[in-house]
CSV table of C-alpha atoms and ligand atoms in Angstrom, one decimal:
chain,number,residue,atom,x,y,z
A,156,UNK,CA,0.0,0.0,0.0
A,157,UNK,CA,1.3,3.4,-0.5
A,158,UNK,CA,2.0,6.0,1.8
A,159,UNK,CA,-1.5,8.3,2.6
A,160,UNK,CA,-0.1,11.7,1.9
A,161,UNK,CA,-2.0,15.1,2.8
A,162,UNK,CA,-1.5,18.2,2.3
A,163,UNK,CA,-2.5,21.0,4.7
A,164,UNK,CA,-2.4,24.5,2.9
A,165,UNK,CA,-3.4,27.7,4.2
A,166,UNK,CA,-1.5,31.7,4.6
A,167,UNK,CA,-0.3,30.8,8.4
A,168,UNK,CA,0.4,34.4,8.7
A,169,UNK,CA,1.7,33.4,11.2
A,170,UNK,CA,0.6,29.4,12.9
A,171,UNK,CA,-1.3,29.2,15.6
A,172,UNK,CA,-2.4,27.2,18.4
A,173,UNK,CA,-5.7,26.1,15.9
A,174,UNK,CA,-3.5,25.3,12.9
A,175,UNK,CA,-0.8,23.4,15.6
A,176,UNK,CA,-4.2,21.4,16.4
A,177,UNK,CA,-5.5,20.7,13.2
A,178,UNK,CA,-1.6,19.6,12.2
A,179,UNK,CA,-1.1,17.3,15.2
A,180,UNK,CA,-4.6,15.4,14.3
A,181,UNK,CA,-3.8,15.3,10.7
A,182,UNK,CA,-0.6,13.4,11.8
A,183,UNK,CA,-2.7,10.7,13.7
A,184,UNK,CA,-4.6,9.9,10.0
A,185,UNK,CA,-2.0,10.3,7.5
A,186,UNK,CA,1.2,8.7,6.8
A,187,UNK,CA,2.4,12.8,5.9
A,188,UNK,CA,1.3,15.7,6.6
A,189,UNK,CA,2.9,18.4,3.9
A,190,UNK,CA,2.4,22.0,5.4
A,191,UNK,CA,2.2,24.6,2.7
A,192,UNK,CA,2.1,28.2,2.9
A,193,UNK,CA,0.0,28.9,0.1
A,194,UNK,CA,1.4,33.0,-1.6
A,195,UNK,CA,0.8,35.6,-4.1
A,196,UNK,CA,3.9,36.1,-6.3
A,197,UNK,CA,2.0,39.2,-7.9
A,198,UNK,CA,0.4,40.5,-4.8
A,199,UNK,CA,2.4,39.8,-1.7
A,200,UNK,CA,0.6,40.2,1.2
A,201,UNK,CA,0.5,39.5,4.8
A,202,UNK,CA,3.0,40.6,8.0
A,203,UNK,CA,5.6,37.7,8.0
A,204,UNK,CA,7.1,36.8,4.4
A,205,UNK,CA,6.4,33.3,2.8
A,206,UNK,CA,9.6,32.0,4.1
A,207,UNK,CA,9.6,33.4,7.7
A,208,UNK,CA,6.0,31.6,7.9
A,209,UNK,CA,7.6,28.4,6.8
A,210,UNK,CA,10.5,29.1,9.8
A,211,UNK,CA,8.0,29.5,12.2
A,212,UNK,CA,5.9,26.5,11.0
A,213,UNK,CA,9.5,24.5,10.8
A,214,UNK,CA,10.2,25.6,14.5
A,215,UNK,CA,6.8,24.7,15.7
A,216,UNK,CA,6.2,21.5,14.2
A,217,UNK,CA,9.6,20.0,14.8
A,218,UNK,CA,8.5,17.7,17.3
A,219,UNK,CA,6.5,15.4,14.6
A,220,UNK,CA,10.2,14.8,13.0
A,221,UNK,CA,9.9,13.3,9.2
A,222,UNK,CA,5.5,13.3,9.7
A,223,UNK,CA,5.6,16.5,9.0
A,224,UNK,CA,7.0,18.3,6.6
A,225,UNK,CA,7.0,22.4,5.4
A,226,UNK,CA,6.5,24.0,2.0
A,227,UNK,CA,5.5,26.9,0.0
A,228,UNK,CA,3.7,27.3,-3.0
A,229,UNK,CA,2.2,29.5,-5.5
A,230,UNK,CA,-0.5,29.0,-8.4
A,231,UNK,CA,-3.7,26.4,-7.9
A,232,UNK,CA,-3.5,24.5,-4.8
A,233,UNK,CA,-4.5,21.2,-7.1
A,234,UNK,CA,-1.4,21.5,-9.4
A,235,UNK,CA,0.6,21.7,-6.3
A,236,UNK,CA,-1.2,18.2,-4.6
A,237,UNK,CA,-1.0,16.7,-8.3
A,238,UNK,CA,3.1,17.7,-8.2
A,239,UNK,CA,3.4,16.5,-5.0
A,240,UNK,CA,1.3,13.4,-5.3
A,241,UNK,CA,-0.9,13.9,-2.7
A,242,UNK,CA,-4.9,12.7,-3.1
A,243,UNK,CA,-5.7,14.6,0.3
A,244,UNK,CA,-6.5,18.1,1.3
A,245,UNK,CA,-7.0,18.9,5.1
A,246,UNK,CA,-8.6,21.8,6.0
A,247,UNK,CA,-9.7,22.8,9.3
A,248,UNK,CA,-13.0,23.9,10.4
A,249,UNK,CA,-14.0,26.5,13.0
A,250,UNK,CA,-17.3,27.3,14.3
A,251,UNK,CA,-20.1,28.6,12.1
A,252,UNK,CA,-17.9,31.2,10.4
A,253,UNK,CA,-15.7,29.1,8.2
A,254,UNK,CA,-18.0,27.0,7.0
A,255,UNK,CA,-19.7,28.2,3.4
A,256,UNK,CA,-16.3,29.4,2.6
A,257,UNK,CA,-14.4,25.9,2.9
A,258,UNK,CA,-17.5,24.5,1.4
A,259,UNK,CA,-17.0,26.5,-2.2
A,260,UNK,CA,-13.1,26.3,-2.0
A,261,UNK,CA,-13.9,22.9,-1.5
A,262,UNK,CA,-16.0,22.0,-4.3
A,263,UNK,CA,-14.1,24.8,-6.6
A,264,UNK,CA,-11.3,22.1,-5.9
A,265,UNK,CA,-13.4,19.0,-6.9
A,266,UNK,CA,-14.5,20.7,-9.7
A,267,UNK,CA,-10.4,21.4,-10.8
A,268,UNK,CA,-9.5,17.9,-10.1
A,269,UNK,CA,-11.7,15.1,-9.2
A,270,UNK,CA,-9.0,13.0,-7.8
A,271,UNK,CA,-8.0,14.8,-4.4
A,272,UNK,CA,-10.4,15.0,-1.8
A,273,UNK,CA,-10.4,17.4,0.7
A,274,UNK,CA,-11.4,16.6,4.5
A,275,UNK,CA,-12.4,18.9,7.4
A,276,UNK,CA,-10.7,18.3,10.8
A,277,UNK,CA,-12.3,19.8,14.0
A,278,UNK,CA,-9.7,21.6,16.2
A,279,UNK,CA,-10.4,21.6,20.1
A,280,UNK,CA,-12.8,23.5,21.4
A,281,UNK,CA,-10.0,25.9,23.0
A,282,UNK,CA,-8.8,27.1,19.7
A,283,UNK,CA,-12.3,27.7,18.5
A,284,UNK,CA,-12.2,31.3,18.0
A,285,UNK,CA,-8.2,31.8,17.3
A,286,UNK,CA,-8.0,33.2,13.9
A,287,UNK,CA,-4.1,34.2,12.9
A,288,UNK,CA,-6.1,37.6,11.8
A,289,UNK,CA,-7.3,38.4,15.7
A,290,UNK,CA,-3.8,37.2,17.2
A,291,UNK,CA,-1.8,39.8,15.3
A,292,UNK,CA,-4.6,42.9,16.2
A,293,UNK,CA,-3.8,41.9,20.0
A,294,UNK,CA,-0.4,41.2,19.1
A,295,UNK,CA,0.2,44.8,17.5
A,296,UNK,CA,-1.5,46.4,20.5
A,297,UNK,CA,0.7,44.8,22.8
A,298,UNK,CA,-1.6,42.0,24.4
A,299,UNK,CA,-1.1,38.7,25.9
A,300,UNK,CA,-1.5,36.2,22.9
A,301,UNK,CA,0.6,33.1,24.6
A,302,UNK,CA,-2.5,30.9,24.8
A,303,UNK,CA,-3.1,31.4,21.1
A,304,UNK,CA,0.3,30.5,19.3
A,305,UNK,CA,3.1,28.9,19.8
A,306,UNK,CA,6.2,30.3,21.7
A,307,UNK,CA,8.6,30.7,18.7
A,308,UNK,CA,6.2,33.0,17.2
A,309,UNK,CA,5.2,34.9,20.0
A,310,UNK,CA,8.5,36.1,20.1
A,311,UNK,CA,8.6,36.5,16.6
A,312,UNK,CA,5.4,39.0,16.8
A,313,UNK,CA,6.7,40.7,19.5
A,314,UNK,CA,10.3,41.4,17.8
A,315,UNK,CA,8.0,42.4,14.2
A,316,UNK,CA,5.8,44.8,16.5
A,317,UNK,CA,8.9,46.3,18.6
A,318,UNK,CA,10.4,46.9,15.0
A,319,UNK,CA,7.1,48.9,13.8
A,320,UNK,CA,7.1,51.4,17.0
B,451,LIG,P1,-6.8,31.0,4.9
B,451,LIG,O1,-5.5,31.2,4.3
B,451,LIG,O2,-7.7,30.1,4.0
B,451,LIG,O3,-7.5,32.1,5.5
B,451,LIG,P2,-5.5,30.0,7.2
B,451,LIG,O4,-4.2,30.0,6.7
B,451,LIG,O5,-5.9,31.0,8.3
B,451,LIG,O6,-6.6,29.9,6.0
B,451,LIG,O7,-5.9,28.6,7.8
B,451,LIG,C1,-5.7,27.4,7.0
B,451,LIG,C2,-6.8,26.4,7.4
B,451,LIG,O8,-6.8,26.2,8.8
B,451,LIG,C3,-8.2,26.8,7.1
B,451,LIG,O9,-8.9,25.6,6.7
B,451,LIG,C4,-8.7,27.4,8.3
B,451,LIG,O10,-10.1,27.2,8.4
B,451,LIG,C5,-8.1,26.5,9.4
B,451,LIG,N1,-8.0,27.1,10.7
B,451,LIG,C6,-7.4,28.3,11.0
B,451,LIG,N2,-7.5,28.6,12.3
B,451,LIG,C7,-8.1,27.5,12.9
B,451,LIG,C8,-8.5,27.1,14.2
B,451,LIG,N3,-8.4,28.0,15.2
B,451,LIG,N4,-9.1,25.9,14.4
B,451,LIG,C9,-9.4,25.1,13.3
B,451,LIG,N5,-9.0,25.4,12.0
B,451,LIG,C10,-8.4,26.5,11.8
């Protein structure tokens, strides 16, 4: 049988505790989990750069050893699982709020390739409402954000912030 590969694309600008969650399940039902930091080469975008996201994710997932592995990629996400060989998508669900917009992505991705399918894992409870989007507003107004990311890039938010005063 061959290896059950996923691969778990999102901006992860920057990870957080949710996306740590949804990675550490994802490891329990695949063989691989391949964490790609989906970007824009036309329109960049974000706070951290493609390649400090992948640090971050590097340093945060280190403890999976060769389960996990990080990755970037631009261009449909279905040329990059057909590259890579991969014939699953994880995304991760939050409450009520993510839900019609992984549903089109979703079927948009069906539609591109019939052959990958994409599954929804369920985060805990805890990490419910932890959006990398809310984390960087507290973060940038010099809040306490430990519970929602880990350490590595707390300190990272903090030096990026400090930088910005
Ligand atoms: P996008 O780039 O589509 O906005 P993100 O990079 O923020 O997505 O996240 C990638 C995936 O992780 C998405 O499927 C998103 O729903 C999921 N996700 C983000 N935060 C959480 C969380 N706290 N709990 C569960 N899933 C999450």
């Amino acid at each position: 049988m061959s290896a059950r590969l996923a691969i778990y694309p999102g901006s992860f600008d920057p990870i957080t505790n949710g996306h740590f969650d949804i990675i550490r399940r994802g490891v329990r039902c695949f063989d691989h989990v391949r964490v790609a930091v989906a970007y824009n080469r036309q329109k960049p975008s974000g706070l951290f750069t493609p390649a400090e996201r992948v640090e971050m994710l590097e340093e945060s997932t280190a403890e999976f050893g060769d389960k996990v592995s990080i990755d970037s990629f631009h261009g449909l996400l279905v040329d990059y699982a057909r590259l890579t060989g991969a014939t699953t998508i994880i995304r991760g669900l939050r409450a009520v709020a993510d839900f019609d917009y992984e549903f089109q992505l979703a079927l948009m991705n069906r539609h591109l390739n019939g052959d990958v399918e994409t599954v929804f894992l369920m985060a805990d409870a805890t990490h419910l409402y932890t959006s990398a989007t809310l984390v960087k507003e507290v973060a940038a107004l010099g809040g306490d954000i430990s519970q929602q990311v880990p350490s590595a890039v707390q300190k990272r938010l903090q030096e990026k912030f400090r930088k910005h005063e």
